[in-house]
Structures are given as structure tokens and as C-alpha cells.
Amino acid sequence: MALLITAVLFNIASLPQQNLIYWIIAAFFISTLILLYSLINYSSAKIISKLELLIYQRTEELLREKSKAENLLTRVLPRDAADELKEHGKVNAQKFKMVTVLFSDIQGFTQITDEIKAEELIDQLDRFFYRFDTVVEKYHIEKIKTIGDAYMCAGGIPKKNRTNPIEVVAAALEMMNHMKEINNQHQPGEEIWELRIGIDTGPVIAGVVGRNKLSYDIWGGTVNTASRMESAGVPGKINISENTYILVKDFFNCIYRGKMPVKNKGDIKMYFVEGIVPNLSENFEGFIPNEDFKIELQLIRLGDLEEFVLEKLEVGLPKNLYYHNLKHTVDVYTQVELIGRSEGVSKKELLILRTAALLHDSGHLIDYSTHEEMGVKLAHEILPEYGYSPEQIEEVSKLIMSTKMPPEPKNLLEQIICDSDLDYLGRTDFIPVSNMLYKELHEHGHIATLHDWNLMQIKFIEKHQYYTNTARRLRNVNKNNQLENIRKWMTEIEKNEI
């Protein structure tokens, strides 16, 4: 702009005298226009700046309100249901085959309400239910609702699992023990709060009800039976149905207490839960689950992990994995258990072994060349959802990495998984399996010809050894036979070429 004014003034100075006045007027007019233009630009910039600030502030406000709404939704609904509601505007009802429903109720609550102040009553209930909420969250159980003194929750929803009967009964024991602790500390003249708990396991329908006031609820015969178990119970006792008893009897001491008629179900057997079986409880006292309890529970939960991982592999693995496919994972998963039991590993070690076998080739979902490292990454992402501790995940990760070629196992568990991973070397189906591995490696550019592959196999098998006594006993003879067969076959090829 300054250059334009300088140029105009220079031109004016060089003009004839008679035209000077006109050019002065023109210059004044141009400079006025320039000044107006600058003022307009300055004002526009200020307006734009203000608008940008306003948009930023409104966006921040909207994000805060959105976050508040989402937090409110997740407080009212399970996260899966809340996500579905946000995405689709509604939540479809779901059927669940195995859910464990718990009802609890305070004995004589109506009488208690007449005897103490409302504020004290609400305060006491709030303390009870806060503790109950903490317990159900610990066991990944879904709180359904509270009505007065009644508390209802359910395990196995919205995420299906096999362990929900055990987890719900364990939670019920903690709730009951909490109430007993409170009663043991009560002062003379204070009310004693007696809790009844009823539990049943079976199918339910779950969904979101309400338009303005949303709530997650469940329906079905299982809900009705659990409610009947509670009403037929005894203060200070956990009353469970036969359905639940069958699924938890290995974890808890239960006493048969008779039958109760239930509409459309006939007579249902009932059991009182007395506590945890001694060998699965701390100090054999039956109150607190010990390490063995947790391992037994994880071994059941392994079935859920197995279902999840195998489904992911079946759907997600590339089609040109002719060897590192679903069948190979199942073979290794089966073999580590066989060898592990034969080698006398503990249940805790067997859990780690089977988990590592399940995930050892899962990294192929991400990358072929670094699948072991990717498998470790997936283990850290998936296993916390299935109750694995950081220490257990680290052990699983080490076992996955020990399968990297060439194998160099450093302990018994690594020896077991390495032997299981190369179990095919001593099996009768060695030739077809070997051909599938060649085809896979060839398509991924890791081997050129079948001749090169067989030379590589001979060198590998000559150096290879099974590490465990079990694998040597089961596979060594066959492995040596395979080696001889490959050598003969290679000799025949060389003769034919001559």
C-alpha cells in the first residue's frame, strides 16, 4: 500500500502545472479510499476474531454438555447400551441364556421405618447400598435398581460370561458379611438390620425402558424365581435355586433346605450358601476367596476368552495363512494342555500356558513378519478385560515371544509351548502340513522353490530337539522318520535330474 502512494506522489511531481490540481484531488481521493479500505479490513478482522472466539467458546460449551450427557447415560445405563443409544437413538432388547439375578431385602424394614427418623433411615440405606454398589462393581455385576430397601443386580449382562453364577454368589457373601459386621458393632438401643438374599440363574430379556426417564431392566422367569428365593429366605442367609447351586457347588458350601412351588416351573429345590469351600478360602475360614479360588475362576473365564479369540481369528486372519491359521492355534492350544498336565505343571501355570497358546499367533491379525510382537500387544489390550493381572499378562507375553524362531526356551513353560508349536514335526500328517507351510512362506516371499524349502527343512529338523520328556516320548521317533523320508525324496529328485 505504501509503494502505491509513493508511486502516485512521484507521478504527480512530474506532471505539468495546469494538471497538478486535478492530480492532487485524485491523490486525495485515492488515499481516502485506501484509508477506508484499511479501516474496513481492520473492522472485519476484529469481527472475524470475535466470531472465531465465540464459535470456540460455544464449541467448548457443547463438548462439556455432551460429556455431561454421556456421563449421565453411563451412570443410568450399561456402557454398551449407552453406546447403542448414542449411535442409533434406541436400544434393542437382548436375550441372554445365562444370567444370575440377585434380590436382597431388609427384614422388618416397614417396622424400622416407623421407629427411626427419615433422615437417619435414608442415611443408613445410602451407606448400605453404597457398599453393595462397590461389591457388584468389583465382580463386574450390573446393578439393575433399588426400590425402597430392595436391591436388585444381575451378572452376565450386558457382557455375556460363564462365571456370573460364582461371581454373584461371592458378591452376596460379601454383602451379607458386611451387614453382619455392622450388626456386631451396633450400640444398645440401635436397630439390627437383617438381610435376606435370593439368587437364581437362567435366561432373561434385557432392555431399556422409558422415554423421558431411561432405565435398564430385565424380565423373565429367572427374575421371578430370584425374587421368590429372596421372599422364601431367612434373615442372615443366602437362598439359591438348584439352577445356581449346580453351577457354584464346587466353590461354595451349600446346604439343601427343601423345595418351593413356583408357577410354571413346578417344585424348585433351594439351598443355603454357608460360605466358600475351605480349600478355596483364606486360612480355610470360608469367608475370603484365596488365590486358588481366583485361578479356578479364571480357568472357567478362559472359555469366554477362547470363544472371543477363536472367533476373531476365524473372521480376521488373511486367507493366505495356510499354516498359521485357526487350526494351528487350536492344535497348539490343545497340545500345551496335554504336555502341561503330563509334565505336572500347576493350575496357575496351566492357565498362563493355555492363554499364551491361544494368543501366540493372534498377531497375524495385524502383521505377518512381527506377529509375535503384535500378539504381545493384543495380550496387553485384551487380557485385562478377562481379569488377568499385570504380572500374569507379562508371563503370557514372555511365552508368546519364546515361540519366535529359532526357539530358545529358558524354562519349563517356554519348553512346553515351543514343543507344542512345532508338534507337527513328529505327527503323521507332517507332509501335508509342511506343504501348507511352504505354500504360505512362498506367497509371502520368504522361500523361493520347493527344493530350497526341503533343504531348509532338513537342516532345521537335524538341529531341532524336543525339550520336554512328554514331547520326546510322543514325537521323537516320528520326527526322525520324517527326516529320513525327506532325505530319500530329495535323493530321488537329484537322481531324476541327472
Short mmCIF file of C-alpha atoms in Angstrom, two decimals:
data_model
loop_
_atom_site.label_atom_id
_atom_site.label_comp_id
_atom_site.label_asym_id
_atom_site.label_seq_id
_atom_site.Cartn_x
_atom_site.Cartn_y
_atom_site.Cartn_z
CA MET A 1 0.00 0.00 0.00
CA ALA A 2 2.88 2.41 0.86
CA LEU A 3 4.50 1.67 -2.51
CA LEU A 4 1.26 2.61 -4.29
CA ILE A 5 1.08 6.02 -2.52
CA THR A 6 4.79 6.72 -3.25
CA ALA A 7 4.27 5.94 -6.93
CA VAL A 8 1.26 8.27 -7.15
CA LEU A 9 3.14 11.15 -5.46
CA PHE A 10 6.14 10.63 -7.76
CA ASN A 11 3.90 10.82 -10.82
CA ILE A 12 2.21 13.98 -9.51
CA ALA A 13 5.54 15.75 -9.06
CA SER A 14 6.45 15.15 -12.69
CA LEU A 15 3.14 16.45 -14.16
CA PRO A 16 2.61 19.88 -15.87
CA GLN A 17 1.50 22.71 -13.54
CA GLN A 18 -2.00 23.07 -15.07
CA ASN A 19 -2.93 19.46 -14.32
CA LEU A 20 -1.47 19.46 -10.84
CA ILE A 21 -4.70 20.43 -9.06
CA TYR A 22 -6.61 17.57 -10.63
CA TRP A 23 -3.98 15.06 -9.64
CA ILE A 24 -3.85 16.39 -6.09
CA ILE A 25 -7.62 15.88 -5.84
CA ALA A 26 -7.24 12.41 -7.35
CA ALA A 27 -4.45 11.55 -4.94
CA PHE A 28 -6.58 12.77 -2.00
CA PHE A 29 -9.49 10.66 -3.24
CA ILE A 30 -7.28 7.57 -3.68
CA SER A 31 -5.70 7.98 -0.25
CA THR A 32 -9.20 8.35 1.27
CA LEU A 33 -10.28 5.14 -0.42
CA ILE A 34 -7.14 3.39 0.82
CA LEU A 35 -7.81 4.62 4.36
CA LEU A 36 -11.43 3.43 4.19
CA TYR A 37 -10.31 0.07 2.82
CA SER A 38 -7.82 -0.32 5.68
CA LEU A 39 -10.47 0.59 8.26
CA ILE A 40 -12.93 -1.91 6.76
CA ASN A 41 -10.27 -4.64 6.78
CA TYR A 42 -9.36 -3.83 10.37
CA SER A 43 -13.03 -3.92 11.43
CA SER A 44 -13.60 -7.17 9.52
CA ALA A 45 -10.58 -8.75 11.17
CA LYS A 46 -11.89 -7.73 14.60
CA ILE A 47 -15.36 -9.09 13.78
CA ILE A 48 -13.89 -12.35 12.44
CA SER A 49 -11.70 -12.66 15.52
CA LYS A 50 -14.72 -12.12 17.78
CA LEU A 51 -16.75 -14.66 15.79
CA GLU A 52 -13.96 -17.23 15.97
CA LEU A 53 -13.70 -16.73 19.74
CA LEU A 54 -17.47 -17.05 20.08
CA ILE A 55 -17.52 -20.24 17.98
CA TYR A 56 -14.67 -21.68 20.05
CA GLN A 57 -16.47 -20.86 23.30
CA ARG A 58 -19.75 -22.36 22.04
CA THR A 59 -17.93 -25.49 20.82
CA GLU A 60 -16.23 -25.92 24.20
CA GLU A 61 -19.59 -25.46 25.93
CA LEU A 62 -21.24 -28.03 23.65
CA LEU A 63 -18.42 -30.53 24.27
CA ARG A 64 -18.79 -30.05 28.04
CA GLU A 65 -22.55 -30.60 27.84
CA LYS A 66 -22.04 -33.62 25.58
CA SER A 67 -19.57 -35.07 28.09
CA LYS A 68 -22.04 -34.46 30.94
CA ALA A 69 -24.84 -36.16 28.98
CA GLU A 70 -22.61 -39.16 28.17
CA ASN A 71 -21.50 -39.47 31.80
CA LEU A 72 -25.12 -39.34 32.90
CA LEU A 73 -26.06 -42.04 30.37
CA THR A 74 -23.30 -44.36 31.56
CA ARG A 75 -24.45 -43.85 35.15
CA VAL A 76 -28.01 -44.85 34.24
CA LEU A 77 -27.28 -47.50 31.59
CA PRO A 78 -24.56 -50.10 30.97
CA ARG A 79 -21.84 -48.73 28.68
CA ASP A 80 -22.80 -51.00 25.75
CA ALA A 81 -26.43 -49.88 25.99
CA ALA A 82 -25.39 -46.22 26.31
CA ASP A 83 -23.17 -46.50 23.20
CA GLU A 84 -26.00 -48.12 21.24
CA LEU A 85 -28.42 -45.38 22.32
CA LYS A 86 -25.98 -42.64 21.24
CA GLU A 87 -25.34 -44.28 17.87
CA HIS A 88 -28.84 -45.43 16.91
CA GLY A 89 -31.16 -43.40 19.13
CA LYS A 90 -32.61 -46.55 20.71
CA VAL A 91 -31.55 -49.77 22.42
CA ASN A 92 -32.82 -53.11 21.18
CA ALA A 93 -33.88 -55.70 23.74
CA GLN A 94 -31.49 -58.65 24.07
CA LYS A 95 -31.94 -62.25 25.14
CA PHE A 96 -29.31 -63.76 27.43
CA LYS A 97 -29.15 -67.52 28.02
CA MET A 98 -27.34 -67.49 31.36
CA VAL A 99 -27.76 -64.62 33.80
CA THR A 100 -27.62 -64.78 37.59
CA VAL A 101 -30.13 -62.49 39.30
CA LEU A 102 -29.82 -61.37 42.93
CA PHE A 103 -32.53 -59.82 45.10
CA SER A 104 -31.84 -58.55 48.60
CA ASP A 105 -34.27 -57.18 51.15
CA ILE A 106 -34.04 -55.92 54.73
CA GLN A 107 -36.13 -57.96 57.13
CA GLY A 108 -38.74 -55.88 59.01
CA PHE A 109 -37.95 -52.71 57.08
CA THR A 110 -41.53 -51.42 57.38
CA GLN A 111 -41.36 -51.67 61.15
CA ILE A 112 -37.94 -49.97 61.21
CA THR A 113 -39.28 -47.02 59.18
CA ASP A 114 -41.87 -46.36 61.88
CA GLU A 115 -39.25 -46.33 64.63
CA ILE A 116 -36.43 -44.10 63.33
CA LYS A 117 -36.24 -40.65 61.73
CA ALA A 118 -36.49 -40.36 57.95
CA GLU A 119 -33.08 -38.68 57.63
CA GLU A 120 -31.41 -41.41 59.66
CA LEU A 121 -33.19 -44.10 57.64
CA ILE A 122 -32.12 -42.66 54.28
CA ASP A 123 -28.58 -42.13 55.52
CA GLN A 124 -28.33 -45.75 56.68
CA LEU A 125 -29.77 -47.16 53.45
CA ASP A 126 -27.43 -44.97 51.44
CA ARG A 127 -24.44 -46.41 53.31
CA PHE A 128 -25.65 -49.98 52.75
CA PHE A 129 -26.28 -49.50 49.05
CA TYR A 130 -23.01 -47.65 48.52
CA ARG A 131 -21.18 -50.70 49.90
CA PHE A 132 -23.33 -53.02 47.76
CA ASP A 133 -22.51 -50.92 44.68
CA THR A 134 -18.80 -51.25 45.44
CA VAL A 135 -19.11 -55.03 45.72
CA VAL A 136 -21.08 -55.54 42.49
CA GLU A 137 -18.67 -53.29 40.59
CA LYS A 138 -15.75 -55.36 41.90
CA TYR A 139 -17.31 -58.52 40.43
CA HIS A 140 -18.44 -56.82 37.16
CA ILE A 141 -22.10 -57.31 38.07
CA GLU A 142 -24.76 -54.94 36.72
CA LYS A 143 -26.87 -53.06 39.25
CA ILE A 144 -30.47 -53.02 38.00
CA LYS A 145 -32.37 -50.94 40.56
CA THR A 146 -33.28 -50.25 44.17
CA ILE A 147 -36.86 -49.98 45.39
CA GLY A 148 -37.11 -48.88 48.99
CA ASP A 149 -34.98 -51.37 50.89
CA ALA A 150 -34.82 -53.85 47.99
CA TYR A 151 -31.61 -54.12 45.93
CA MET A 152 -31.50 -55.93 42.58
CA CYS A 153 -28.47 -56.78 40.44
CA ALA A 154 -27.52 -59.33 37.78
CA GLY A 155 -24.33 -60.97 36.50
CA GLY A 156 -23.73 -61.98 32.88
CA ILE A 157 -25.19 -58.80 31.36
CA PRO A 158 -24.65 -56.79 29.25
CA LYS A 159 -21.43 -58.73 28.56
CA LYS A 160 -22.04 -62.47 28.48
CA ASN A 161 -19.79 -64.70 30.57
CA ARG A 162 -19.60 -68.18 32.10
CA THR A 163 -18.54 -67.07 35.57
CA ASN A 164 -21.55 -64.97 36.61
CA PRO A 165 -23.15 -67.55 38.98
CA ILE A 166 -19.93 -67.79 41.02
CA GLU A 167 -19.33 -64.03 40.97
CA VAL A 168 -22.88 -63.19 42.09
CA VAL A 169 -22.78 -65.69 44.98
CA ALA A 170 -19.35 -64.36 46.01
CA ALA A 171 -20.79 -60.82 45.94
CA ALA A 172 -23.78 -61.98 48.02
CA LEU A 173 -21.41 -63.37 50.66
CA GLU A 174 -19.58 -60.04 50.85
CA MET A 175 -22.87 -58.16 51.20
CA MET A 176 -24.03 -60.49 53.95
CA ASN A 177 -20.70 -60.31 55.80
CA HIS A 178 -20.83 -56.51 55.61
CA MET A 179 -24.27 -56.47 57.26
CA LYS A 180 -23.06 -58.87 59.95
CA GLU A 181 -20.09 -56.60 60.70
CA ILE A 182 -22.43 -53.63 61.11
CA ASN A 183 -24.73 -55.57 63.43
CA ASN A 184 -21.77 -56.75 65.51
CA GLN A 185 -20.83 -53.12 66.10
CA HIS A 186 -24.32 -51.81 66.93
CA GLN A 187 -24.86 -49.97 70.18
CA PRO A 188 -27.58 -50.86 72.72
CA GLY A 189 -30.90 -49.50 71.55
CA GLU A 190 -29.86 -49.36 67.86
CA GLU A 191 -31.76 -51.33 65.24
CA ILE A 192 -30.31 -54.59 63.91
CA TRP A 193 -30.53 -54.75 60.13
CA GLU A 194 -31.13 -58.32 58.93
CA LEU A 195 -30.59 -59.03 55.23
CA ARG A 196 -32.24 -61.71 53.08
CA ILE A 197 -30.77 -62.61 49.71
CA GLY A 198 -32.27 -64.76 46.94
CA ILE A 199 -30.50 -65.88 43.75
CA ASP A 200 -31.45 -67.76 40.56
CA THR A 201 -29.65 -68.43 37.28
CA GLY A 202 -31.25 -68.73 33.85
CA PRO A 203 -32.36 -66.83 30.72
CA VAL A 204 -33.56 -63.22 30.81
CA ILE A 205 -34.52 -60.45 28.41
CA ALA A 206 -32.75 -57.14 28.99
CA GLY A 207 -33.51 -53.72 27.58
CA VAL A 208 -34.00 -50.01 28.16
CA VAL A 209 -37.44 -48.74 29.18
CA GLY A 210 -38.84 -45.23 29.43
CA ARG A 211 -38.73 -42.17 27.19
CA ASN A 212 -38.01 -39.19 29.42
CA LYS A 213 -36.53 -41.23 32.26
CA LEU A 214 -34.44 -44.12 30.94
CA SER A 215 -33.69 -47.25 32.94
CA TYR A 216 -32.06 -50.60 32.18
CA ASP A 217 -34.19 -53.54 33.28
CA ILE A 218 -34.52 -57.31 32.93
CA TRP A 219 -37.53 -59.61 32.63
CA GLY A 220 -38.29 -63.31 32.60
CA GLY A 221 -38.89 -66.35 34.75
CA THR A 222 -35.39 -66.13 36.22
CA VAL A 223 -36.18 -62.70 37.67
CA ASN A 224 -39.40 -64.00 39.20
CA THR A 225 -37.68 -67.07 40.67
CA ALA A 226 -34.86 -64.99 42.18
CA SER A 227 -37.49 -62.79 43.81
CA ARG A 228 -39.23 -65.89 45.20
CA MET A 229 -35.89 -67.19 46.51
CA GLU A 230 -35.48 -63.95 48.43
CA SER A 231 -39.01 -63.88 49.87
CA ALA A 232 -38.71 -67.56 50.90
CA GLY A 233 -35.34 -66.92 52.52
CA VAL A 234 -34.28 -66.43 56.11
CA PRO A 235 -32.69 -63.28 57.60
CA GLY A 236 -28.91 -63.55 57.52
CA LYS A 237 -28.97 -66.29 54.85
CA ILE A 238 -28.36 -66.55 51.09
CA ASN A 239 -31.04 -68.70 49.46
CA ILE A 240 -30.20 -70.03 45.98
CA SER A 241 -32.09 -72.13 43.45
CA GLU A 242 -30.98 -75.52 42.17
CA ASN A 243 -30.01 -73.89 38.85
CA THR A 244 -27.46 -71.73 40.65
CA TYR A 245 -26.37 -74.49 43.04
CA ILE A 246 -25.32 -76.81 40.19
CA LEU A 247 -23.02 -74.10 38.82
CA VAL A 248 -21.43 -72.99 42.12
CA LYS A 249 -21.26 -76.13 44.27
CA ASP A 250 -17.51 -76.62 43.63
CA PHE A 251 -16.81 -73.15 45.06
CA PHE A 252 -19.25 -72.82 47.95
CA ASN A 253 -20.53 -74.95 50.82
CA CYS A 254 -24.29 -75.25 50.39
CA ILE A 255 -27.00 -76.94 52.49
CA TYR A 256 -30.19 -78.32 50.97
CA ARG A 257 -33.26 -76.81 52.65
CA GLY A 258 -36.25 -78.19 50.77
CA LYS A 259 -38.47 -77.35 47.81
CA MET A 260 -40.70 -74.45 46.91
CA PRO A 261 -43.52 -74.45 44.31
CA VAL A 262 -43.02 -71.86 41.57
CA LYS A 263 -45.61 -71.04 38.92
CA ASN A 264 -44.91 -72.68 35.54
CA LYS A 265 -41.75 -74.33 36.96
CA GLY A 266 -43.05 -76.83 39.48
CA ASP A 267 -41.16 -77.51 42.69
CA ILE A 268 -37.71 -75.91 42.83
CA LYS A 269 -35.00 -77.13 45.19
CA MET A 270 -33.44 -74.49 47.42
CA TYR A 271 -30.03 -74.28 49.12
CA PHE A 272 -28.47 -72.04 51.75
CA VAL A 273 -24.94 -70.83 50.96
CA GLU A 274 -22.84 -71.27 54.09
CA GLY A 275 -19.55 -69.93 52.74
CA ILE A 276 -16.62 -70.65 50.43
CA VAL A 277 -15.26 -74.20 50.47
CA PRO A 278 -12.30 -74.22 52.90
CA ASN A 279 -9.54 -75.06 50.40
CA LEU A 280 -10.55 -72.07 48.24
CA SER A 281 -10.70 -69.56 51.10
CA GLU A 282 -8.13 -67.60 53.09
CA ASN A 283 -6.99 -69.52 56.19
CA PHE A 284 -9.64 -72.17 55.37
CA GLU A 285 -12.24 -69.96 57.10
CA GLY A 286 -14.78 -69.82 54.24
CA PHE A 287 -15.08 -66.02 54.08
CA ILE A 288 -12.48 -64.55 51.72
CA PRO A 289 -11.56 -66.11 48.32
CA ASN A 290 -7.90 -67.17 48.16
CA GLU A 291 -5.52 -67.37 45.19
CA ASP A 292 -6.74 -70.86 44.26
CA PHE A 293 -10.34 -69.58 44.11
CA LYS A 294 -9.27 -66.86 41.67
CA ILE A 295 -7.32 -69.31 39.49
CA GLU A 296 -10.27 -71.73 39.33
CA LEU A 297 -12.50 -68.82 38.35
CA GLN A 298 -10.04 -67.70 35.67
CA LEU A 299 -9.89 -71.21 34.23
CA ILE A 300 -13.67 -71.02 33.71
CA ARG A 301 -13.33 -67.50 32.31
CA LEU A 302 -10.73 -68.85 29.87
CA GLY A 303 -13.67 -70.37 28.00
CA ASP A 304 -15.00 -66.86 27.31
CA LEU A 305 -11.56 -65.73 26.15
CA GLU A 306 -11.25 -68.82 23.94
CA GLU A 307 -14.58 -68.08 22.27
CA PHE A 308 -13.64 -64.44 21.69
CA VAL A 309 -10.14 -65.10 20.28
CA LEU A 310 -11.09 -68.02 18.03
CA GLU A 311 -13.95 -66.02 16.55
CA LYS A 312 -11.59 -63.10 15.84
CA LEU A 313 -9.07 -65.44 14.19
CA GLU A 314 -11.71 -67.18 12.09
CA VAL A 315 -13.05 -63.90 10.74
CA GLY A 316 -9.90 -61.77 10.64
CA LEU A 317 -6.93 -63.92 9.60
CA PRO A 318 -5.75 -63.44 5.99
CA LYS A 319 -6.86 -66.22 3.65
CA ASN A 320 -3.29 -66.97 2.54
CA LEU A 321 -2.27 -68.19 6.00
CA TYR A 322 -2.34 -71.86 5.06
CA TYR A 323 -0.33 -72.96 8.10
CA HIS A 324 -0.70 -70.20 10.73
CA ASN A 325 -4.47 -70.49 10.60
CA LEU A 326 -7.23 -71.23 13.10
CA LYS A 327 -6.47 -74.97 13.04
CA HIS A 328 -2.85 -74.37 14.07
CA THR A 329 -3.90 -72.25 17.05
CA VAL A 330 -6.37 -74.94 18.17
CA ASP A 331 -3.65 -77.61 17.79
CA VAL A 332 -1.17 -75.67 19.94
CA TYR A 333 -3.88 -74.75 22.47
CA THR A 334 -4.77 -78.43 22.85
CA GLN A 335 -1.16 -79.63 22.94
CA VAL A 336 0.03 -77.26 25.69
CA GLU A 337 -2.64 -78.64 27.98
CA LEU A 338 -1.71 -82.25 27.15
CA ILE A 339 2.03 -81.69 27.65
CA GLY A 340 1.49 -79.36 30.61
CA ARG A 341 -0.58 -81.89 32.53
CA SER A 342 1.89 -84.66 31.70
CA GLU A 343 4.80 -82.51 32.91
CA GLY A 344 2.98 -81.80 36.17
CA VAL A 345 2.59 -78.02 35.96
CA SER A 346 0.26 -76.30 38.43
CA LYS A 347 -3.21 -74.98 37.55
CA LYS A 348 -1.83 -71.46 37.78
CA GLU A 349 0.91 -72.29 35.27
CA LEU A 350 -1.52 -74.16 33.03
CA LEU A 351 -3.74 -71.07 32.89
CA ILE A 352 -0.80 -68.95 31.69
CA LEU A 353 0.26 -71.63 29.18
CA ARG A 354 -3.18 -72.05 27.64
CA THR A 355 -3.69 -68.29 27.44
CA ALA A 356 -0.34 -67.81 25.68
CA ALA A 357 -1.12 -70.66 23.25
CA LEU A 358 -4.46 -69.05 22.43
CA LEU A 359 -2.81 -65.72 21.62
CA HIS A 360 0.60 -66.83 20.30
CA ASP A 361 -0.33 -66.35 16.63
CA SER A 362 -3.03 -63.69 17.10
CA GLY A 363 -0.51 -61.07 15.92
CA HIS A 364 -1.08 -62.34 12.36
CA LEU A 365 -4.28 -60.29 12.50
CA ILE A 366 -2.01 -57.22 12.35
CA ASP A 367 1.31 -58.14 10.72
CA TYR A 368 2.97 -61.28 9.33
CA SER A 369 6.65 -60.60 9.97
CA THR A 370 6.28 -59.26 13.54
CA HIS A 371 3.33 -61.37 14.63
CA GLU A 372 4.90 -62.32 17.98
CA GLU A 373 5.32 -58.66 18.97
CA MET A 374 1.80 -57.90 17.74
CA GLY A 375 0.49 -60.85 19.76
CA VAL A 376 2.04 -59.35 22.90
CA LYS A 377 0.38 -56.03 22.09
CA LEU A 378 -3.01 -57.74 21.75
CA ALA A 379 -2.46 -59.62 25.02
CA HIS A 380 -1.99 -56.30 26.84
CA GLU A 381 -5.18 -54.94 25.24
CA ILE A 382 -7.45 -57.98 25.69
CA LEU A 383 -6.46 -59.78 28.89
CA PRO A 384 -7.32 -57.05 31.44
CA GLU A 385 -10.95 -57.44 30.32
CA TYR A 386 -10.79 -61.08 31.42
CA GLY A 387 -9.40 -60.47 34.89
CA TYR A 388 -5.69 -61.07 34.23
CA SER A 389 -3.26 -59.23 36.49
CA PRO A 390 -0.30 -57.24 35.06
CA GLU A 391 2.03 -59.98 36.32
CA GLN A 392 0.04 -62.68 34.53
CA ILE A 393 -0.01 -60.65 31.31
CA GLU A 394 3.76 -60.27 31.48
CA GLU A 395 4.16 -64.04 31.85
CA VAL A 396 1.87 -64.64 28.88
CA SER A 397 3.86 -62.11 26.82
CA LYS A 398 7.16 -63.88 27.56
CA LEU A 399 5.68 -67.21 26.44
CA ILE A 400 4.40 -65.69 23.20
CA MET A 401 7.85 -64.24 22.44
CA SER A 402 9.51 -67.60 23.20
CA THR A 403 7.82 -69.08 20.09
CA LYS A 404 9.89 -66.80 17.84
CA MET A 405 12.16 -68.83 15.52
CA PRO A 406 14.59 -70.34 16.24
CA PRO A 407 13.21 -71.48 19.62
CA GLU A 408 15.41 -70.89 22.67
CA PRO A 409 13.24 -71.73 25.70
CA LYS A 410 14.58 -70.71 29.11
CA ASN A 411 12.21 -72.56 31.46
CA LEU A 412 9.70 -75.42 31.53
CA LEU A 413 6.70 -73.36 30.42
CA GLU A 414 8.62 -71.99 27.43
CA GLN A 415 9.75 -75.53 26.59
CA ILE A 416 6.14 -76.73 26.65
CA ILE A 417 4.82 -74.02 24.34
CA CYS A 418 7.79 -74.38 21.94
CA ASP A 419 7.28 -78.16 21.75
CA SER A 420 3.56 -77.64 21.17
CA ASP A 421 4.18 -75.05 18.46
CA LEU A 422 6.39 -77.50 16.50
CA ASP A 423 4.40 -80.59 17.36
CA TYR A 424 3.65 -81.22 13.66
CA LEU A 425 7.29 -82.24 13.05
CA GLY A 426 6.57 -85.58 14.70
CA ARG A 427 2.99 -86.13 13.55
CA THR A 428 1.75 -88.48 10.86
CA ASP A 429 0.31 -85.52 8.90
CA PHE A 430 3.75 -83.89 8.68
CA ILE A 431 3.95 -83.89 4.85
CA PRO A 432 0.62 -82.13 4.13
CA VAL A 433 1.17 -79.66 6.98
CA SER A 434 4.72 -78.97 5.75
CA ASN A 435 3.41 -78.34 2.24
CA MET A 436 0.92 -75.80 3.62
CA LEU A 437 3.74 -74.00 5.44
CA TYR A 438 5.83 -73.93 2.24
CA LYS A 439 2.88 -72.52 0.28
CA GLU A 440 2.37 -69.80 2.90
CA LEU A 441 6.06 -68.84 3.10
CA HIS A 442 6.36 -68.86 -0.70
CA GLU A 443 3.41 -66.49 -1.14
CA HIS A 444 4.86 -64.15 1.48
CA GLY A 445 8.22 -64.11 -0.32
CA HIS A 446 10.18 -65.97 2.37
CA ILE A 447 11.16 -69.04 0.29
CA ALA A 448 11.70 -69.45 -3.46
CA THR A 449 11.35 -73.10 -4.50
CA LEU A 450 10.17 -76.39 -3.04
CA HIS A 451 13.74 -77.68 -3.39
CA ASP A 452 15.02 -74.80 -1.23
CA TRP A 453 12.26 -75.48 1.24
CA ASN A 454 13.16 -79.14 1.66
CA LEU A 455 16.85 -78.31 2.12
CA MET A 456 15.84 -75.80 4.79
CA GLN A 457 13.61 -78.39 6.47
CA ILE A 458 16.39 -80.99 6.60
CA LYS A 459 18.77 -78.51 8.25
CA PHE A 460 16.08 -77.37 10.68
CA ILE A 461 14.95 -80.87 11.71
CA GLU A 462 18.55 -82.06 12.10
CA LYS A 463 19.20 -79.31 14.62
CA HIS A 464 15.75 -79.36 16.23
CA GLN A 465 15.11 -81.06 19.53
CA TYR A 466 12.02 -81.52 21.65
CA TYR A 467 12.65 -80.12 25.11
CA THR A 468 10.10 -81.87 27.32
CA ASN A 469 10.11 -85.55 28.21
CA THR A 470 6.49 -85.79 27.07
CA ALA A 471 7.17 -84.42 23.58
CA ARG A 472 10.28 -86.58 23.15
CA ARG A 473 8.29 -89.65 24.13
CA LEU A 474 5.39 -88.81 21.81
CA ARG A 475 7.11 -87.32 18.75
CA ASN A 476 10.86 -88.02 18.51
CA VAL A 477 10.55 -91.34 16.62
CA ASN A 478 8.16 -89.91 14.05
CA LYS A 479 10.29 -86.79 13.65
CA ASN A 480 13.35 -88.90 12.82
CA ASN A 481 11.27 -90.87 10.30
CA GLN A 482 10.14 -87.61 8.67
CA LEU A 483 13.78 -86.59 8.30
CA GLU A 484 14.65 -89.86 6.57
CA ASN A 485 11.65 -89.54 4.25
CA ILE A 486 12.66 -86.03 3.18
CA ARG A 487 16.26 -87.14 2.53
CA LYS A 488 15.08 -90.09 0.39
CA TRP A 489 12.71 -87.86 -1.51
CA MET A 490 15.48 -85.31 -2.15
CA THR A 491 17.83 -88.09 -3.32
CA GLU A 492 15.21 -89.37 -5.76
CA ILE A 493 14.74 -85.88 -7.18
CA GLU A 494 18.50 -85.45 -7.67
CA LYS A 495 18.78 -88.84 -9.46
CA ASN A 496 15.93 -87.94 -11.80
CA GLU A 497 17.56 -84.62 -12.60
CA ILE A 498 20.81 -86.43 -13.56
#
